[in-house]
Coordinates of C-alpha atoms and ligand atoms in Angstrom, one line a residue:
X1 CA 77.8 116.1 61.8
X2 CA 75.7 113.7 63.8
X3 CA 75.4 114.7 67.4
X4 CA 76.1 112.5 69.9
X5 CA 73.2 112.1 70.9
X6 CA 71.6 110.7 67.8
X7 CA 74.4 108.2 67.1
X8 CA 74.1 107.0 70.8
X9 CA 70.1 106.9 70.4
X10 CA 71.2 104.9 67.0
X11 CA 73.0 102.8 69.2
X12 CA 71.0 101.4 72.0
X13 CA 68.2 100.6 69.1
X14 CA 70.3 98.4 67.7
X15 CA 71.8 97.4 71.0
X16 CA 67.7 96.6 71.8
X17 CA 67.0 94.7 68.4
X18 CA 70.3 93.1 69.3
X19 CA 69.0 92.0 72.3
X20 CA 65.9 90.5 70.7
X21 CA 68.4 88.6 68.1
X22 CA 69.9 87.1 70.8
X23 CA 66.2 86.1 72.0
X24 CA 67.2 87.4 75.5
X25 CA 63.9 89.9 75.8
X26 CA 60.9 90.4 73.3
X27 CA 62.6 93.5 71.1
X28 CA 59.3 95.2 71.3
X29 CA 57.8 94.9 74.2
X30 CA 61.3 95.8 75.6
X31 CA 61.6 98.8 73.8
X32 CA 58.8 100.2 74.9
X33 CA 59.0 99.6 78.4
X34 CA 60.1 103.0 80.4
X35 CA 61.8 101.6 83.0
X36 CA 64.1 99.4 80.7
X37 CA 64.8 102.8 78.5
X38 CA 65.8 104.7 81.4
X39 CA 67.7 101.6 82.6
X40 CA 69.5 101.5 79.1
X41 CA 70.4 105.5 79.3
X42 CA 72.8 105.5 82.0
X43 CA 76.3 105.2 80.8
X44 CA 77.3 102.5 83.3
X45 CA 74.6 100.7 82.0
X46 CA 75.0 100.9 78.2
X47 CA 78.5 100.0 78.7
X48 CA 77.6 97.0 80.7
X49 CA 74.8 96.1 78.1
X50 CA 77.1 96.7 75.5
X51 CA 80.3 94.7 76.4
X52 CA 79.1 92.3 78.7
X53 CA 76.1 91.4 77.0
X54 CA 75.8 92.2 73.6
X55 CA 79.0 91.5 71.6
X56 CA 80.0 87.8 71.3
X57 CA 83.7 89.1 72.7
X58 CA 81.9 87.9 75.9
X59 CA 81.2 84.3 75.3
X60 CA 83.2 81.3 75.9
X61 CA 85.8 79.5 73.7
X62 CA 84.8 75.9 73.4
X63 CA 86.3 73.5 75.7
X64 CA 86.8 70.0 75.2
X65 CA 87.2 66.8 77.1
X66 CA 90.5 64.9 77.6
X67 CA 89.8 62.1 74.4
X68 CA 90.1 65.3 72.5
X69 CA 93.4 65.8 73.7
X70 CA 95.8 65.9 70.0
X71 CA 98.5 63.6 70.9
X72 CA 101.6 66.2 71.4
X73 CA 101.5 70.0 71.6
X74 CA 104.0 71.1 69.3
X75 CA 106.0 74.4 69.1
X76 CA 106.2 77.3 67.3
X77 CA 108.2 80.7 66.9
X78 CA 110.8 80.6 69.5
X79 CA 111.2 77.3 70.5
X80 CA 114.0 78.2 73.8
X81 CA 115.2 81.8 74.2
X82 CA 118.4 83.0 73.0
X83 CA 118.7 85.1 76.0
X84 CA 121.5 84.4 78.4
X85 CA 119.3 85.6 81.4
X86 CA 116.4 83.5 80.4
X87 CA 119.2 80.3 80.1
X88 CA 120.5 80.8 83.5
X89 CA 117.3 81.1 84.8
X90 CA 116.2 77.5 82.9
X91 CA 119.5 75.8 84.0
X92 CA 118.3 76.3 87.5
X93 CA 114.5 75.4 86.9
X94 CA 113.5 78.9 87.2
X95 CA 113.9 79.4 91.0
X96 CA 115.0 83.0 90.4
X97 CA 112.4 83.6 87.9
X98 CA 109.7 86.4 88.9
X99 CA 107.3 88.3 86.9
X100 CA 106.7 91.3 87.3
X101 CA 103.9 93.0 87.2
X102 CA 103.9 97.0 86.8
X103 CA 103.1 100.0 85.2
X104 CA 99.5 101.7 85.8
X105 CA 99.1 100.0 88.8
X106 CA 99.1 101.0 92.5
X107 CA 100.6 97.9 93.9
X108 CA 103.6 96.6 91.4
X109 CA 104.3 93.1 92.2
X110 CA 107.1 90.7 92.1
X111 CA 105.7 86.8 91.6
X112 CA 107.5 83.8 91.8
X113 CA 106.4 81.0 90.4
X114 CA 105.6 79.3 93.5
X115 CA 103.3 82.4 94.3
X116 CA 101.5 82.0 90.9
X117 CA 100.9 78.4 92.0
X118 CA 99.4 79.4 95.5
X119 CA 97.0 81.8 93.4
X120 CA 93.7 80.2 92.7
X121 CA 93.8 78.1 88.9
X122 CA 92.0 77.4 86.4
X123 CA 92.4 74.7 84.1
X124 CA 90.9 74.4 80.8
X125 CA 91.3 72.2 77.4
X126 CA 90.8 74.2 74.4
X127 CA 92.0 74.1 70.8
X128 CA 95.0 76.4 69.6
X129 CA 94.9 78.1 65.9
X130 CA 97.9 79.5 64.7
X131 CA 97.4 82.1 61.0
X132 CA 100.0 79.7 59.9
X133 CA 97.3 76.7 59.3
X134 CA 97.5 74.3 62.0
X135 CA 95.5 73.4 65.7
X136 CA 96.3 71.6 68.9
X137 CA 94.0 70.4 71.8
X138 CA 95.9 71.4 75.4
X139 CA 95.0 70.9 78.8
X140 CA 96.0 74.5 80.3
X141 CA 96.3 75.4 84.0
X142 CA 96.9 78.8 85.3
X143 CA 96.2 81.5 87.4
X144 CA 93.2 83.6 86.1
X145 CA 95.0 86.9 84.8
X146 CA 92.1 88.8 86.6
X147 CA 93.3 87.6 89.9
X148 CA 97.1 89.0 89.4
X149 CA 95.3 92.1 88.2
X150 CA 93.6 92.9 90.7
X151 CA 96.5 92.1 93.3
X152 CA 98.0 94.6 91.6
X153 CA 95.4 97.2 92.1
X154 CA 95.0 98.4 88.2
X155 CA 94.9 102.7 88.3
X156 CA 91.4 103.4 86.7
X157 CA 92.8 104.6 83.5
X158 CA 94.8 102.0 82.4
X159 CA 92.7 100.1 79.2
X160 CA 95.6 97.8 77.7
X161 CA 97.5 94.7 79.4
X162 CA 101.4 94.2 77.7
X163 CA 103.4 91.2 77.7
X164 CA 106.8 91.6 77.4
X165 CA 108.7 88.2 76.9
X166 CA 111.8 86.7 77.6
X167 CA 112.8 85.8 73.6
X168 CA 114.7 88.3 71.3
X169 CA 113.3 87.5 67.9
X170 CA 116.3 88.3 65.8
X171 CA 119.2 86.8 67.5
X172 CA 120.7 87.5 70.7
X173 CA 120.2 91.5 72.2
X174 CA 117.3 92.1 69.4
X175 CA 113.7 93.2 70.3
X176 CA 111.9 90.9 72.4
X177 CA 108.6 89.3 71.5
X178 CA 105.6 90.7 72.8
X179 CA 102.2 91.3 72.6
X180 CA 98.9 92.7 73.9
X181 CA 95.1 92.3 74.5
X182 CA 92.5 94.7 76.3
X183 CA 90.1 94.3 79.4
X184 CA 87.9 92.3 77.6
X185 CA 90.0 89.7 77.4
X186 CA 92.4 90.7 80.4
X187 CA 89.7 90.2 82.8
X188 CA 88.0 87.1 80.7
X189 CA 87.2 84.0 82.8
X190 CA 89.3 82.0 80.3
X191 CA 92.6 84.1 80.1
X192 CA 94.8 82.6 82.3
X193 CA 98.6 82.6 82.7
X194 CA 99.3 78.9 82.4
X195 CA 102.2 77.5 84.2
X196 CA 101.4 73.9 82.9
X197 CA 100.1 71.8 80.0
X198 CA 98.8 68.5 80.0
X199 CA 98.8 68.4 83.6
X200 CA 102.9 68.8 83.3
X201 CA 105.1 71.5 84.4
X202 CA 104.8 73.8 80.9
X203 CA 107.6 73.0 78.6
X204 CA 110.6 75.3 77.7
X205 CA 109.2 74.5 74.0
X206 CA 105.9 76.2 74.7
X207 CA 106.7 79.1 77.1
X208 CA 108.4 78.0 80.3
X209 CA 107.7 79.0 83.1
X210 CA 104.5 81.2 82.1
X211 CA 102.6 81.7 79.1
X212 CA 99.4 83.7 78.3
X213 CA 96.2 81.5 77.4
X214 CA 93.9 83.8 76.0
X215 CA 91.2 81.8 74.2
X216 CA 89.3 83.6 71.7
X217 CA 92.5 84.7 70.3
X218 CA 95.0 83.5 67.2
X219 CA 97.9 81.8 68.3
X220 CA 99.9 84.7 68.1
X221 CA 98.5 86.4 71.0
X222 CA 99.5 83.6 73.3
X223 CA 102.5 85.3 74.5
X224 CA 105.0 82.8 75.5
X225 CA 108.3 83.3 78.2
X226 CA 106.5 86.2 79.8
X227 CA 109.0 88.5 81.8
X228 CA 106.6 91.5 82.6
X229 CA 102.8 92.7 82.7
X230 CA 102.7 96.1 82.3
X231 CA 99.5 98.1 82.4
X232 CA 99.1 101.4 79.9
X233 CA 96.0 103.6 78.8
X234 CA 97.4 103.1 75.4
X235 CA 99.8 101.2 73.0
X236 CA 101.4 104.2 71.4
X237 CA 104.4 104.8 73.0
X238 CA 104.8 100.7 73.1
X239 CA 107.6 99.9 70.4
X240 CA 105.7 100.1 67.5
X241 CA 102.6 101.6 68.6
X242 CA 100.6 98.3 67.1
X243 CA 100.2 96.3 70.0
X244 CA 102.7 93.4 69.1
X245 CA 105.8 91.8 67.6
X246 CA 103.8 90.7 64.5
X247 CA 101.5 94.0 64.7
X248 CA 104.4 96.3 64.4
X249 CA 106.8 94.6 61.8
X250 CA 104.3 91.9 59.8
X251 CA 101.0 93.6 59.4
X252 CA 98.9 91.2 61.7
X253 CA 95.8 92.6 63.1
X254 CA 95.5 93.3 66.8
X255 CA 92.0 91.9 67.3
X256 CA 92.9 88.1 66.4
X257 CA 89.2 86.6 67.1
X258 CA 88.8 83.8 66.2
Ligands
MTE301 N1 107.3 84.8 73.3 C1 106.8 84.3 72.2 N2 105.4 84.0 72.3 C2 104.8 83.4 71.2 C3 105.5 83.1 70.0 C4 106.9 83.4 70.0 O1 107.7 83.1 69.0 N3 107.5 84.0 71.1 N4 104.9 82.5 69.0 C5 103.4 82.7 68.9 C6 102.7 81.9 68.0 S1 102.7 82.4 66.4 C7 102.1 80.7 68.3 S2 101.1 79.9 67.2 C8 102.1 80.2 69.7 C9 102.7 78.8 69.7 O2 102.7 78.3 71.0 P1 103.3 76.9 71.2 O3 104.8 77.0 70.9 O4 103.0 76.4 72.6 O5 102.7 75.9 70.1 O6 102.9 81.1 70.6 C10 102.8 82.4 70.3 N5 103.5 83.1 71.4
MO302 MO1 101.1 81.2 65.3

């Protein structure tokens, strides 16, 4: 067996040629350089260099300007809940509505939407991919997902973020739709829960009141109707154990990169 010392010295050489590709230092030079090794051999370090840095899970989706808007957004999955709650909620614009927001957390929070709209926002036009072959140009704003995480004071150990969504996927009282995604993304300056599109009041058609924008993800991930955050340190005991409505029961993968 390798010891873990080798396969982490394996590691940060690639992590340094890695650096080179990315023609952020000269590889060489670099490598050789004691300070930068000693620098590199701190955990906190090599985890920083690692996600933050190296891995393209880090950049940007591409955002676009407002000619690249595609003319309507349209739908898909679960178009408007068959969920008496969620009806009664729509029927009086969503005034009751709250998310909550719990789990691993110190502070569990109740937000209404009005709250989400005095949160800072972010708004952003990206493209959409869905597996099922087709792409749409949105204008999303939202409240940055980092910001209602850290309101809620996230307990050290969680590692996973869990939507749980207002739509029951095979008829009325069935399993709700939902879905997951880890700090990477959680705390991405990008993933934001949007509360409108196009510079409208989100649509019951695409999520209303709140939906999940999390951009370097397939479609799937974008969970729609959300009901509840909930913070764990692993997706095991969650339903299936995958991760998601279309993890458990359809053999999608978790990581949807696109
Ligand atoms: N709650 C919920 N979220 C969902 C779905 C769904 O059926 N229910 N469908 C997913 C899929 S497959 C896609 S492509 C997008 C579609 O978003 P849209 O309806 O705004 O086009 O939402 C995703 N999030
Ligand atoms: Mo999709």
């Amino acid at each position: 067996m390798k010891s873990h010392k080798s396969g982490r010295r394996a590691f940060l050489h690639r992590s340094v040629q890695a650096l080179g590709l990315l023609g952020i230092v000269g590889c060489d030079r670099l490598s050789q350089n004691e300070s930068f090794q000693k620098l590199l051999s701190t955990g906190e370090t090599l985890s920083r260099v690692a996600h933050k840095t190296l891995l393209p899970r880090k950049a940007m989706a591409q955002e676009f300007g407002e000619r690249d808007l595609s003319p309507s957004f349209r739908s898909n999955g679960t178009s408007n809940p068959e969920n008496p709650v969620y009806q009664a909620l729509a029927a009086n614009g969503f005034q009751g509505w709250k998310l909550t927001v719990d789990g691993m957390v110190e502070k569990p929070l109740q937000l209404s939407i009005a709250q989400l709209r005095g949160m800072p926002r972010r708004t952003q036009i990206t493209r959409h991919d869905c597996v099922e072959g087709w792409s749409a140009i949105g204008q999303w704003t939202g409240v940055p997902l980092a910001h209602v995480l850290d309101a809620a004071h996230v307990h050290p150990d969680a590692r996973f973020v869990v939507f749980h969504c207002a739509d029951p996927m095979d008829g009325p009282g069935s399993a709700h739709y939902y879905e997951s995604i880890d700090f990477d993304d959680a705390f991405h300056p990008q993933t934001i829960l949007a509360y409108e599109l196009n510079g409208r009041e989100l649509p019951i058609a695409n999520g209303a009141p709140l939906r999940l924008r999390v951009e370097r993800q397939l479609g799937y991930k974008h969970a729609k109707y959300l009901s509840r955050i909930e913070l764990v340190d692993s997706l095991r005991n969650i339903r299936g154990g995958k991760g998601g409505y279309w993890e458990d029961g359809h053999g999608y993968q978790w990581y949807a990169g696109i």
